[in-house]
Short mmCIF file of C-alpha atoms and ligand atoms in Angstrom, two decimals:
data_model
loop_
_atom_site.label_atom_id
_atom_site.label_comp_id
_atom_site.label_asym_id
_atom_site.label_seq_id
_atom_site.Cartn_x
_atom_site.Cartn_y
_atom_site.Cartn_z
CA UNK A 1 0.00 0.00 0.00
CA UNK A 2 1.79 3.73 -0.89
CA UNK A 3 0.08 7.30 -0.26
CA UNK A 4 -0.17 8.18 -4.22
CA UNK A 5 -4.00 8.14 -4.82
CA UNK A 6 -6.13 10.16 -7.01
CA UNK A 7 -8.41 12.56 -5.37
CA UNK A 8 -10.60 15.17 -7.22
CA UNK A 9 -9.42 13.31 -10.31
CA UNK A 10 -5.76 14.48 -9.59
CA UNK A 11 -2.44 12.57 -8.44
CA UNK A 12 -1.60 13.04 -4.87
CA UNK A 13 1.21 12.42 -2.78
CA UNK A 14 -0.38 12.19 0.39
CA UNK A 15 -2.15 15.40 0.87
CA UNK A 16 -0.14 16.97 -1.94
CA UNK A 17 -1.44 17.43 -5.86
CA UNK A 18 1.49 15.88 -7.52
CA UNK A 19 0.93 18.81 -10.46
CA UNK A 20 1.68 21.56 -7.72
CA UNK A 21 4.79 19.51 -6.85
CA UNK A 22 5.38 19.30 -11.05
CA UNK A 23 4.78 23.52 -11.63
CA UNK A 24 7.19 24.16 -8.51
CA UNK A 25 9.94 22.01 -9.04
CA UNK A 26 10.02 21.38 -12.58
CA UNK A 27 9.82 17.74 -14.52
CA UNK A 28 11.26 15.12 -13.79
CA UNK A 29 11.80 14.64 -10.66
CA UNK A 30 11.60 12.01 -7.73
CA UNK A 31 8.85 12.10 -5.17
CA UNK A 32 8.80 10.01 -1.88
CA UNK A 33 6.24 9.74 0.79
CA UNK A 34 7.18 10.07 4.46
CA UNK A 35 4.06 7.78 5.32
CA UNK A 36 4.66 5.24 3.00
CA UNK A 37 8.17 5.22 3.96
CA UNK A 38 7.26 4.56 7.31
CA UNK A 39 4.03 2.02 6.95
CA UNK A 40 7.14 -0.40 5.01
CA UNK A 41 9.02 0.19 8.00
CA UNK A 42 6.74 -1.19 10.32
CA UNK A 43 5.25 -3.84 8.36
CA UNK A 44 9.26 -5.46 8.75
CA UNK A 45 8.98 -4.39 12.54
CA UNK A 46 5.51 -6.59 13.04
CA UNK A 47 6.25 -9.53 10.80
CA UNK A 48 9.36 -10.05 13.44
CA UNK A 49 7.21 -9.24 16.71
CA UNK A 50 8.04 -11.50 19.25
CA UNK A 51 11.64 -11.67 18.15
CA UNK A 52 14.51 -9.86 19.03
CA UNK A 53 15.55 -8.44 15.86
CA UNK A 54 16.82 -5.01 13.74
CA UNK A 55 15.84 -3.85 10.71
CA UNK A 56 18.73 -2.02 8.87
CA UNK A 57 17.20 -0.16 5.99
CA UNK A 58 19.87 -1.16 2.80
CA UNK A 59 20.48 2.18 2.14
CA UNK A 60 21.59 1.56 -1.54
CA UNK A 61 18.08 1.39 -2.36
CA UNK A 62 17.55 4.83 -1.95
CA UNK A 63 20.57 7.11 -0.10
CA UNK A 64 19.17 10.73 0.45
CA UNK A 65 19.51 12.13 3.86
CA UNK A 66 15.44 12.78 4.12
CA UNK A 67 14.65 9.49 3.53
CA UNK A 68 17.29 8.07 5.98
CA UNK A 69 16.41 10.15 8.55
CA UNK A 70 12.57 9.22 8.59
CA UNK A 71 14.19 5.42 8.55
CA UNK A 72 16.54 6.64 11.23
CA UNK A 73 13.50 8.47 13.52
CA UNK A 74 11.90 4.93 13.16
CA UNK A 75 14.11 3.11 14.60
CA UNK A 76 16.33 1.53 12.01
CA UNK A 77 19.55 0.21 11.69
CA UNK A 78 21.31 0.88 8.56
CA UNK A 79 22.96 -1.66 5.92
CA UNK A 80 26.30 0.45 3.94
CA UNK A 81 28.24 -1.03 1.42
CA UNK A 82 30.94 1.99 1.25
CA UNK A 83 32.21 4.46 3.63
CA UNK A 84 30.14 6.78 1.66
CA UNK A 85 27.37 4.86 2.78
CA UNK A 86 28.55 4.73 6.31
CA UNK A 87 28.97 8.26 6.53
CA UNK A 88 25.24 8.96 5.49
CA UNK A 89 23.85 6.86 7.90
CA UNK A 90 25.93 8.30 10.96
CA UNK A 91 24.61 12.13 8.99
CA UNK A 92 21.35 11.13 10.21
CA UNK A 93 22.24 10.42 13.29
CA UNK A 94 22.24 6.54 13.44
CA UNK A 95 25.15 5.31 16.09
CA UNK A 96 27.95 2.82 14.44
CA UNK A 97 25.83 -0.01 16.89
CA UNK A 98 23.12 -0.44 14.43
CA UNK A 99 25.30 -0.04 11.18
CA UNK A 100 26.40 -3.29 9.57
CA UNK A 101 29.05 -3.27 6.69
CA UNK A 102 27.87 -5.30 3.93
CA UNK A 103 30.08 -5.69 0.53
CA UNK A 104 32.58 -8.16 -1.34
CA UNK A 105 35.02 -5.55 -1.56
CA UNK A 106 35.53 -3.15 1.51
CA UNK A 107 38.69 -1.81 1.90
CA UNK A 108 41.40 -1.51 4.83
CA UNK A 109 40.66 2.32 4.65
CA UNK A 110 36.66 1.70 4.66
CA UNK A 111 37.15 -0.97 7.33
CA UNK A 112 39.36 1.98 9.37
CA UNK A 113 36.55 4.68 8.93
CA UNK A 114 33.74 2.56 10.13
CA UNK A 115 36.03 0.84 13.07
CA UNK A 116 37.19 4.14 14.38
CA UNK A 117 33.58 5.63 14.05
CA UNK A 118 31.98 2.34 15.63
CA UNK A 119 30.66 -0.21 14.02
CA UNK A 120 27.87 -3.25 14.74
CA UNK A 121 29.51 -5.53 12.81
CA UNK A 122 31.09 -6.34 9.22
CA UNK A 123 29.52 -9.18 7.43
CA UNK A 124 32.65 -10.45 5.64
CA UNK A 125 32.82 -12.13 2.53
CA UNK A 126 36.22 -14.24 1.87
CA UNK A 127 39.15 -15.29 3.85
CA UNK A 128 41.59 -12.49 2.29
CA UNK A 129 38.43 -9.62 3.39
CA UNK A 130 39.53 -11.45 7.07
CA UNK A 131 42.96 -11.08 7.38
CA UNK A 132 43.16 -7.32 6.36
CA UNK A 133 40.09 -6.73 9.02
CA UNK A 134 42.74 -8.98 11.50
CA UNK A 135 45.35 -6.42 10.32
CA UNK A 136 43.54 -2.92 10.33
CA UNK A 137 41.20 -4.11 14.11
CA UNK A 138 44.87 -4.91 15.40
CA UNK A 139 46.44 -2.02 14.10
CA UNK A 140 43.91 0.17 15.82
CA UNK A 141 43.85 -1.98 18.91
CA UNK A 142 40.14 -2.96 18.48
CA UNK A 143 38.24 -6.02 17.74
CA UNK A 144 36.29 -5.34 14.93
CA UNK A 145 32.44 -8.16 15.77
CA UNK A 146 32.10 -9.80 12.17
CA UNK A 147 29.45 -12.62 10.38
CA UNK A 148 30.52 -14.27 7.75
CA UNK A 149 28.54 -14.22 4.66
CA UNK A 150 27.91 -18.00 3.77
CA UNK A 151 26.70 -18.57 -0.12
CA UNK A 152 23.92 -21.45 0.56
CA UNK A 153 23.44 -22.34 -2.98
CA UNK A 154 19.99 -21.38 -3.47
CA UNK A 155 18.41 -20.23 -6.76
CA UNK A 156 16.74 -17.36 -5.27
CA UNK A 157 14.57 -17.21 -8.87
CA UNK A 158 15.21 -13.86 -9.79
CA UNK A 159 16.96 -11.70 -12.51
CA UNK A 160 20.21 -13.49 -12.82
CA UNK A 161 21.75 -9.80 -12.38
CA UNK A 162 20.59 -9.77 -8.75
CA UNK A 163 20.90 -13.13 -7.84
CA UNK A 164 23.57 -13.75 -5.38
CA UNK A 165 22.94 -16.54 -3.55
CA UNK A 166 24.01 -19.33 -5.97
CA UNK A 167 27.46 -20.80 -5.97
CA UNK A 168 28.84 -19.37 -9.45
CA UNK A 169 27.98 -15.86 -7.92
CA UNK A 170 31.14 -13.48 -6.39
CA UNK A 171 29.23 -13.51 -3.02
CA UNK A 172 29.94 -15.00 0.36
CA UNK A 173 31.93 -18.12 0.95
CA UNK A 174 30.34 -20.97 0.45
CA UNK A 175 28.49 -22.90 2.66
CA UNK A 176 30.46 -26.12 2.92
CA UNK A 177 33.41 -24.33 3.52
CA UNK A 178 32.23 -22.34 6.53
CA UNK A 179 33.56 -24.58 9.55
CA UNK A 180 37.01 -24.22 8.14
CA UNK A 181 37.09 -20.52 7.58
CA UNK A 182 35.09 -19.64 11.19
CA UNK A 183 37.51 -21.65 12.81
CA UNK A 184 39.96 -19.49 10.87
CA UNK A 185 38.32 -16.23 12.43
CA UNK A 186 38.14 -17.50 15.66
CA UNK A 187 42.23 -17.65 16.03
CA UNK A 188 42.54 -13.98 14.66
CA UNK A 189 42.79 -11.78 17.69
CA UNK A 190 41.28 -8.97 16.26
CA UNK A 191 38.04 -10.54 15.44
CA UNK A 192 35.22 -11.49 17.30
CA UNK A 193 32.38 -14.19 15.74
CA UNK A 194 29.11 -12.52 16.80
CA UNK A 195 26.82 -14.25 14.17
CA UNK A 196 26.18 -15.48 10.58
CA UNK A 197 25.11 -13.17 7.51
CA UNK A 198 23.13 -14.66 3.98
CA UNK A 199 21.92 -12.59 1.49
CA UNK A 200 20.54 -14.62 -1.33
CA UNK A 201 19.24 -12.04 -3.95
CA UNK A 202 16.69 -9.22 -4.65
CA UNK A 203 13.41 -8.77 -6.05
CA UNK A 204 12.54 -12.44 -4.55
CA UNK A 205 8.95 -13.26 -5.26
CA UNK A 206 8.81 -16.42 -3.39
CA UNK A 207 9.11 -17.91 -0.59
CA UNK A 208 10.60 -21.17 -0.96
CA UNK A 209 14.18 -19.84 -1.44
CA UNK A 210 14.45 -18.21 1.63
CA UNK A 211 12.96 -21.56 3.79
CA UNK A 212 15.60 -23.40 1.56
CA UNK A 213 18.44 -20.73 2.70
CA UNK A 214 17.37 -19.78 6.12
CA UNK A 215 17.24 -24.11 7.21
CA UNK A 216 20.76 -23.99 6.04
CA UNK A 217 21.65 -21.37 8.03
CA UNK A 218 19.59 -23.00 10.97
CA UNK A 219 22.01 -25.79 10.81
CA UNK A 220 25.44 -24.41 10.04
CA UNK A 221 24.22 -22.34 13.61
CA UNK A 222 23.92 -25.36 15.38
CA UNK A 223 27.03 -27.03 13.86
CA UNK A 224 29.10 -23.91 14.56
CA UNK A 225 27.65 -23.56 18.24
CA UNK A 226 29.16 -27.13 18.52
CA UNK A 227 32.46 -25.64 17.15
CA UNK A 228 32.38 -23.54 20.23
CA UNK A 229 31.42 -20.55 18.72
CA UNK A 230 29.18 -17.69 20.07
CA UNK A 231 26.41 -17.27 17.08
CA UNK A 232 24.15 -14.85 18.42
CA UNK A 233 23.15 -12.98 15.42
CA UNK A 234 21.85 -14.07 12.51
CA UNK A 235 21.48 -11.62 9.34
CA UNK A 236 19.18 -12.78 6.69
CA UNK A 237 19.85 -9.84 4.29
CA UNK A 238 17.16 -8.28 2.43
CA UNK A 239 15.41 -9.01 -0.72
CA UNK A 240 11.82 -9.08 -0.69
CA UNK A 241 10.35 -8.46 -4.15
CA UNK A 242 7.56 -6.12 -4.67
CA UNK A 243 4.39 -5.67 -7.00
CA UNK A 244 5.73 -3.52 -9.82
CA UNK A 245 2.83 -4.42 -11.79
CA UNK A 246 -0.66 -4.53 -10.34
CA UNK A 247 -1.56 -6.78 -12.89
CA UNK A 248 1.43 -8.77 -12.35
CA UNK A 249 2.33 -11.91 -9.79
CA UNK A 250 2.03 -10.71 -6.13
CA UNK A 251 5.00 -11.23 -3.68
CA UNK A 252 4.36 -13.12 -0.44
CA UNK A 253 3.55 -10.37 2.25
CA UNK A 254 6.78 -8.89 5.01
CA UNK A 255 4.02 -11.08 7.19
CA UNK A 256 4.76 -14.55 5.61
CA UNK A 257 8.55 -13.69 5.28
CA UNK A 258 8.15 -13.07 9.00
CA UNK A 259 6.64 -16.31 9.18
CA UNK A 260 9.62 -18.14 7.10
CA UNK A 261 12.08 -16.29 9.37
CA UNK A 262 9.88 -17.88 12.50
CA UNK A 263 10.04 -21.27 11.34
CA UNK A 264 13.64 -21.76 10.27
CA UNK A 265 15.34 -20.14 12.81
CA UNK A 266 12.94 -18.64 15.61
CA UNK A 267 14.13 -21.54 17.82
CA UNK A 268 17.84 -20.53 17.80
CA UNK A 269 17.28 -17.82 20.58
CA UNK A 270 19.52 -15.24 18.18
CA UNK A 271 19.06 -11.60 17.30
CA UNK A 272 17.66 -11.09 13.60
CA UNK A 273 18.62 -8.96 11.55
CA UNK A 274 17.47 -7.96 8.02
CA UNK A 275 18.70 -5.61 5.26
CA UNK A 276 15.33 -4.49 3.32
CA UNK A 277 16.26 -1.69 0.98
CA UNK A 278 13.50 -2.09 -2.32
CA UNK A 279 10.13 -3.09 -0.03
CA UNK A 280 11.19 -0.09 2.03
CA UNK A 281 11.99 2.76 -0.38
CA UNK A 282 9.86 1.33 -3.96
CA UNK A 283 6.78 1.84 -3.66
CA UNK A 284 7.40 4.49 -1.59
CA UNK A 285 8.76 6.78 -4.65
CA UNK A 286 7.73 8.14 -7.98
CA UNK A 287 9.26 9.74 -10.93
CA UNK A 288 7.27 12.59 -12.29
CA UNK A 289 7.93 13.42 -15.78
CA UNK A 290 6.06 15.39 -18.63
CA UNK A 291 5.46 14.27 -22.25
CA UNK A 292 7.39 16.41 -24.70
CA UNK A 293 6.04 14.89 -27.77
CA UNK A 294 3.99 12.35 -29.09
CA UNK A 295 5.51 11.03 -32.14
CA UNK A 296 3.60 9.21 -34.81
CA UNK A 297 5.95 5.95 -36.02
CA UNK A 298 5.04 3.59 -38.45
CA UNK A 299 3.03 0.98 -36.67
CA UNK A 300 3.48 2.35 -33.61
CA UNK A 301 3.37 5.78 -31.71
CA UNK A 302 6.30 6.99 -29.29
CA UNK A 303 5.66 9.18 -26.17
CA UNK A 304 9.01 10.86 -25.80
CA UNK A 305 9.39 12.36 -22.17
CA UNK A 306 11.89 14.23 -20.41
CA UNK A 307 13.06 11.29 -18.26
CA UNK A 308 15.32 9.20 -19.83
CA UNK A 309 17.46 5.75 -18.94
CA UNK A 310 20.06 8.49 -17.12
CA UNK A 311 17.11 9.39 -14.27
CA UNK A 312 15.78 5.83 -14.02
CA UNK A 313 18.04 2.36 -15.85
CA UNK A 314 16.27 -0.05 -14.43
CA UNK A 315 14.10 -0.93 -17.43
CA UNK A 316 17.18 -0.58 -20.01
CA UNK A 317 19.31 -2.62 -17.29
CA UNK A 318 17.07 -5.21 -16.29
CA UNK A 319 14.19 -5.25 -18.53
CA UNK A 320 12.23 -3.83 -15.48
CA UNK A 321 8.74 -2.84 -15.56
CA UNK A 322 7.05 0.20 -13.95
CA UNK A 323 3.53 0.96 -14.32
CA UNK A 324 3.16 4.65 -15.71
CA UNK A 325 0.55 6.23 -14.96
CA UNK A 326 -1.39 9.93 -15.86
CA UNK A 327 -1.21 12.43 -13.13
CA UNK A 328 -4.29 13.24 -14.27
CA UNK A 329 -6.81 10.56 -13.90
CA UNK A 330 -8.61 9.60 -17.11
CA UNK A 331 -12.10 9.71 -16.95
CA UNK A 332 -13.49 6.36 -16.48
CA UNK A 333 -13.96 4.06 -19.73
CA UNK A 334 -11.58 6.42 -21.64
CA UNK A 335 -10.20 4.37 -24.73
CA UNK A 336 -6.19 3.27 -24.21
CA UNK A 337 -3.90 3.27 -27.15
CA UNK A 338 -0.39 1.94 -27.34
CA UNK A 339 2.76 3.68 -26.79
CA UNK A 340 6.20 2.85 -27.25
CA UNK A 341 7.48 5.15 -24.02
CA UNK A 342 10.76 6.56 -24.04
CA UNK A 343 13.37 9.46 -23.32
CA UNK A 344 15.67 11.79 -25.05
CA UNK A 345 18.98 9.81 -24.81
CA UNK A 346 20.28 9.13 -28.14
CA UNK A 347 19.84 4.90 -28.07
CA UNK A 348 17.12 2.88 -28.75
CA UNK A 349 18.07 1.14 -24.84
CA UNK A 350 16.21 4.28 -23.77
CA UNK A 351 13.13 2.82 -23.83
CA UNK A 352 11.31 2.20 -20.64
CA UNK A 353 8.39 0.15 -22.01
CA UNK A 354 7.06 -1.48 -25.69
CA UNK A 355 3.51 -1.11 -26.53
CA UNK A 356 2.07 0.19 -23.00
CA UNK A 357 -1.61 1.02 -23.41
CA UNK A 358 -2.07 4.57 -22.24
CA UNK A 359 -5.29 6.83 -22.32
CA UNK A 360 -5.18 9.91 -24.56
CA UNK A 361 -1.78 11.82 -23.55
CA UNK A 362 -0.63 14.83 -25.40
CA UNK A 363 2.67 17.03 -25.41
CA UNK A 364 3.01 18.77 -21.85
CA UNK A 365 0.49 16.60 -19.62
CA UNK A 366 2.38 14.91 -16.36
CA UNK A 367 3.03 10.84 -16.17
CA UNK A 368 4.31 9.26 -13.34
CA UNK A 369 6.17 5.95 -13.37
CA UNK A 370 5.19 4.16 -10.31
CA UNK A 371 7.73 2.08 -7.87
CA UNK A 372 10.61 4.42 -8.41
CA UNK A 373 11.79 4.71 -4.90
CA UNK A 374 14.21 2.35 -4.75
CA UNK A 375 17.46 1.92 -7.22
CA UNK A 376 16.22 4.72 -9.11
CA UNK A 377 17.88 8.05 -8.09
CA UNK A 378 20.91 6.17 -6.79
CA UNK A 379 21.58 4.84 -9.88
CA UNK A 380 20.99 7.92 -11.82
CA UNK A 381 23.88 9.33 -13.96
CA UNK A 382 24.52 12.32 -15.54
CA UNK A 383 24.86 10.79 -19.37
CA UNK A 384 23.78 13.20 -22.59
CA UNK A 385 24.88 15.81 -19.90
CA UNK A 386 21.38 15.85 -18.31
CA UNK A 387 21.73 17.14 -15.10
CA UNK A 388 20.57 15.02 -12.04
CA UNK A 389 17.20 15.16 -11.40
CA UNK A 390 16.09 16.76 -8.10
CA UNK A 391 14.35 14.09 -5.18
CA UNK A 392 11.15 16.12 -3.35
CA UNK A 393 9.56 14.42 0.03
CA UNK A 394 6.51 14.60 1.14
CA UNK A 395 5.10 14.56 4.66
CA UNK A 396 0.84 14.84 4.78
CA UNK A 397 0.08 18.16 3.08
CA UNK A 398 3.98 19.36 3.13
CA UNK A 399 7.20 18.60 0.36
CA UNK A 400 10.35 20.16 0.27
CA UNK A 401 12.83 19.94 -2.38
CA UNK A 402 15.55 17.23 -0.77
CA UNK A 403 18.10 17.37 -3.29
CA UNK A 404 17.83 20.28 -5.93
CA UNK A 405 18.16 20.19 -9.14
CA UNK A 406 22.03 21.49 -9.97
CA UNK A 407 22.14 24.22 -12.30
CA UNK A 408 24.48 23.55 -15.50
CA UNK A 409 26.83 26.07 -14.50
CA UNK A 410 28.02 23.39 -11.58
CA UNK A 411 27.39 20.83 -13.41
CA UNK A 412 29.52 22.02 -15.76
CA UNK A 413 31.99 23.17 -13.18
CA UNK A 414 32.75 19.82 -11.80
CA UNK A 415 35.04 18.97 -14.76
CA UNK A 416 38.69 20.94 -14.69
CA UNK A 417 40.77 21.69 -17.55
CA UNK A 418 44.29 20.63 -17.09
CA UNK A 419 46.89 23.37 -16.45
CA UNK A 420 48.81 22.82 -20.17
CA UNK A 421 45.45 23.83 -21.51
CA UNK A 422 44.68 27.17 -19.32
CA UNK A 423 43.60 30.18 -21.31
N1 LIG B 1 21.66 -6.74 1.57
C1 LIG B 1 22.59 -7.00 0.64
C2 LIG B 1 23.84 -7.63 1.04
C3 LIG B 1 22.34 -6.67 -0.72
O1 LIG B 1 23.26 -6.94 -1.63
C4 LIG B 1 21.12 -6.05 -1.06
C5 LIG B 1 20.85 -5.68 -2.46
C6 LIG B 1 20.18 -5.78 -0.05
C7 LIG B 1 20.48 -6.15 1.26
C8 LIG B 1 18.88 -5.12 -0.33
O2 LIG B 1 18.08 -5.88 -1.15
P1 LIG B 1 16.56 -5.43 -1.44
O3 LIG B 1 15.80 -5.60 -0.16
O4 LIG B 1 16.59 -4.02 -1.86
O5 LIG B 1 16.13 -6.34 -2.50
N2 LIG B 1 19.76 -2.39 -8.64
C9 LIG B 1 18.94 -3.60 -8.61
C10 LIG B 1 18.91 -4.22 -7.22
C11 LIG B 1 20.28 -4.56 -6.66
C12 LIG B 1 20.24 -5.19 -5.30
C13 LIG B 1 21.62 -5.32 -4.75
N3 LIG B 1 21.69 -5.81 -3.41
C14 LIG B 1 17.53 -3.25 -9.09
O6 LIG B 1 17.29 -2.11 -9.46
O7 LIG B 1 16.68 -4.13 -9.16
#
C-alpha cells in the first residue's frame, strides 16, 4: 500500500497534488512519501514481533539524507556497502551499533573509517576480506564483531543480475566451507564471531528460497555452536520483491517472510537482523515526468518524455517494468492506445516500455512511473549531460525539495581543464 492516490481526479502524494509539486519544481523529478516510507518500515517491525531483531534499511536502495532520517526516527539500523554509505547513515544520526558493513570488496581504509567511528559488525565475505580486518582491528587496537557471509546455494529465482545466492555468484563463501574458515576467524585476535550473515538475492517473489536458505543457516548455527562458537546474530539480508505491476504476480507479504524467518530459525534464541532496501523505499517513490512529444511511427506511436534511462536504468538494465501512470486521472472508460514510451537519450536502450496502453496523452500533460523509490535516483547518472534530477519528500500536506536540481553552471563546473590547456 503507498500514499499516491487520485483525489478530485488528480495525483496526490499524500495530501499533496502531484501537479503543484510538477509547476514548482520542474519535470522530472523524484517524489517520496514520508508515510509510506514509514508504513514499510513497520510492516518489517511486526512480521518479526516476538523476536529480538533489527531492521537495517539497505540504504543503496535509496541514499538521500530525508529518507534516511525518517528510517533513522523509526528506529532503524542501517545496511552500507561503502564508507560513503557509512557516513550517510551516521549524517542522520544513526550510532555505528546499528550499522552493519555489507560488501565483497571493503577496503582496509573503509574498514578503518567505520572501526574508528563504531561499528555493529562487518559481514565479511572471503578469507583475504579477514585477514586485512585482523590487520587494520589490530592495528587500531580494536576487535572489529564480524558474520561471515555463507553462499547457501539457493536459486533465489530472480533476474540473474541480482541473484547472489548461488554458488557461481562473487558472493559469500560458500556454505560447505564455513567450519574451516570460522575456525579461521576464531584464532585472529582482532576478530570477534558474533553471528552469521546470507543474502541470497533481490526482487525475490517467493518464498521457498528463503525456507531453503534460512534451514541452512539454521544448521550451520547449530554445527558452529558445537564448534564452540558464540552465534548470536543471525542476518538474513534483504530481498523481498515487490508488486511492480498490479496486474502482475504478487509477492508473499513482510508477514509470511516473517513467518519463514519464525520457522527456520525462531528456535535458535539469536538476534535477527534484516537488510530491506527495495520493499522499504519502492513503492514508496515516484518519478514525475512530462510528455514532450507524441511522435507518430510507423506501426506504432512513441511518447518521448523528459526522463530518460540516465534518471531511471532499471528498465534498459534489467528489462524492469514500472507501471506509468497519468497524473491526471482519465475519466473512467476512456479508450487506451499503445505507446512505445521513451526518453531523449540518443539509443534505442532508452526505452522504458514497448507497446504500454495509455489513455489519450498529449505534449506537456504529467506521467508518473510508479515504484521508483528504490534503485532509481541512486543509480541515476549524468549521461547526454542531463543534469541530475532533483528528489522532493513529502510529509501529509507538506514537500520540500531534498536534493535540488544542480544548475548547468556546476554541473559544468565539476570537470577541470588541465593546467597545459589554461587560457
Ligand atoms: N543486503 C545485501 C547484502 C544486498 O546486496 C542487497 C541488495 C540488499 C540487502 C537489499 O536488497 P533489497 O531488499 O533491496 O532487494 N539495482 C537492482 C537491485 C540490486 C540489489 C543489490 N543488493 C535493481 O534495481 O533491481
Amino acid at each position: 500500500m503507498d500514499h499516491f492516490i487520485y483525489r478530485d481526479s488528480t495525483l496526490h502524494a499524500e495530501d499533496v497534488p502531484v501537479r503543484d509539486i510538477a509547476a514548482a519544481v520542474g519535470t522530472p523529478f523524484y517524489l517520496y512519501s514520508t508515510a509510506t516510507l514509514q508504513r514499510h518500515y513497520q510492516v518489517f517491525d511486526q512480521a518479526l514481533a516476538g523476536m529480538d531483531h533489527l531492521i537495517c534499511y539497505a540504504m543503496k536502495a535509496n541514499s538521500n539524507l530525508a529518507v534516511l532520517r525518517v528510517m533513522a526516527d523509526m528506529g532503524a539500523g542501517m545496511d552500507v556497502v561503502s564508507v560513503g554509505e557509512y557516513l550517510r547513515a551516521r549524517a542522520v544520526g544513526v550510532p555505528g551499533e546499528k550499522i552493519v558493513f555489507s560488501g565483497v570488496g571493503k577496503t582496509a581504509e573503509e574498514m578503518r573509517v567505520a572501526l574508528s567511528g563504531g561499528i555493529r559488525q562487518f559481514n565479511v565475505e572471503s578469507e583475504p576480506e579477514m585477514q586485512v580486518l585482523n590487520a587494520v582491528a589490530s592495528s587500531l587496537g580494536k576487535v572489529a564483531p564480524i558474520t561471515i557471509r555463507v553462499n547457501p546455494d539457493v536459486d533465489a529465482k530472480t533476474h540473474a543480475k541480482i541473484a547472489t545466492g548461488k554458488s557461481e555468484n562473487k558472493f559469500g563463501i560458500p556454505i560447505t566451507k564455513a567450519r574451516a574458515v570460522y575456525a579461521q576467524a576464531a584464532a585472529l585476535a582482532g576478530l570477534e564471531v558474533v553471528g552469521i550473515d546470507v543474502h541470497i538475492g533481490s526482487q525475490l517473489t517467493e518464498l521457498a528460497p528463503y525456507e531453503h536458505a534460512f534451514t541452512k543457516v539454521a544448521e550451520l548455527t547449530q554445527q558452529l555452536r558445537a564448534d564452540g562458537h558464540d552465534i548470536r546474530r543471525l542476518d538474513l539480508g534483504g530481498g523481498l520483491g515487490i508488486p511492480y505491476s498490479r496486474s502482475n504476480i504478487t509477492p508473499p507479504l513482510p508477514l509470511e517472510y516473517g513467518e519463514v524467518i519464525r520457522r527456520t530459525v525462531g528456535h535458535l534464541g539469536c538476534e535477527i537482523e534484516i537488510e530491506p532496501g527495495r520493499l522499504i523505499a519502492g513503492n514508496a517513490g515516484l518519478l514525475v515526468t512530462k510528455v514532450i512529444y507524441v511522435k507518430e511511427g510507423e506501426g506504432r506511436n512513441f511518447l518521448i518524455l523528459d526522463a530518460a534511462m540516465n534518471d531511471l536504468i532499471r528498465p534498459a538494465m534489467y528489462d524492469a517494468h514500472h507501471d506509468i501512470i497519468p497524473i491526471e486521472e482519465p475519466a473512467p472508460g476512456s479508450t487506451l492506445s499503445p505507446f512505445d514510451i521513451v526518453g531523449p537519450v540518443c539509443e534505442s536502450g532508452d526505452t522504458f516500455a514497448r507497446q504500454r496502453d495509455l489513455p489519450t496523452v498529449e505534449s506537456g500533460d504529467l506521467i508518473a512511473f510508479r515504484s521508483a523509490g528504490a534503485y532509481g535516483a541512486v543509480m541515476a547518472s549524468e549521461y547526454n549531460s542531463r543534469p541530475m534530477i532533483p528528489e522532493v519528500l513529502v510529509s501529509h500536506d507538506q514537500f520540500a525539495v531534498v536534493r535540488p536540481r544542480p544548475t548547468y553552471e556546476e554541473m559544468l563546473n565539476r570537470d577541470k581543464l588541465p593546467e597545459w590547456m589554461a587560457q
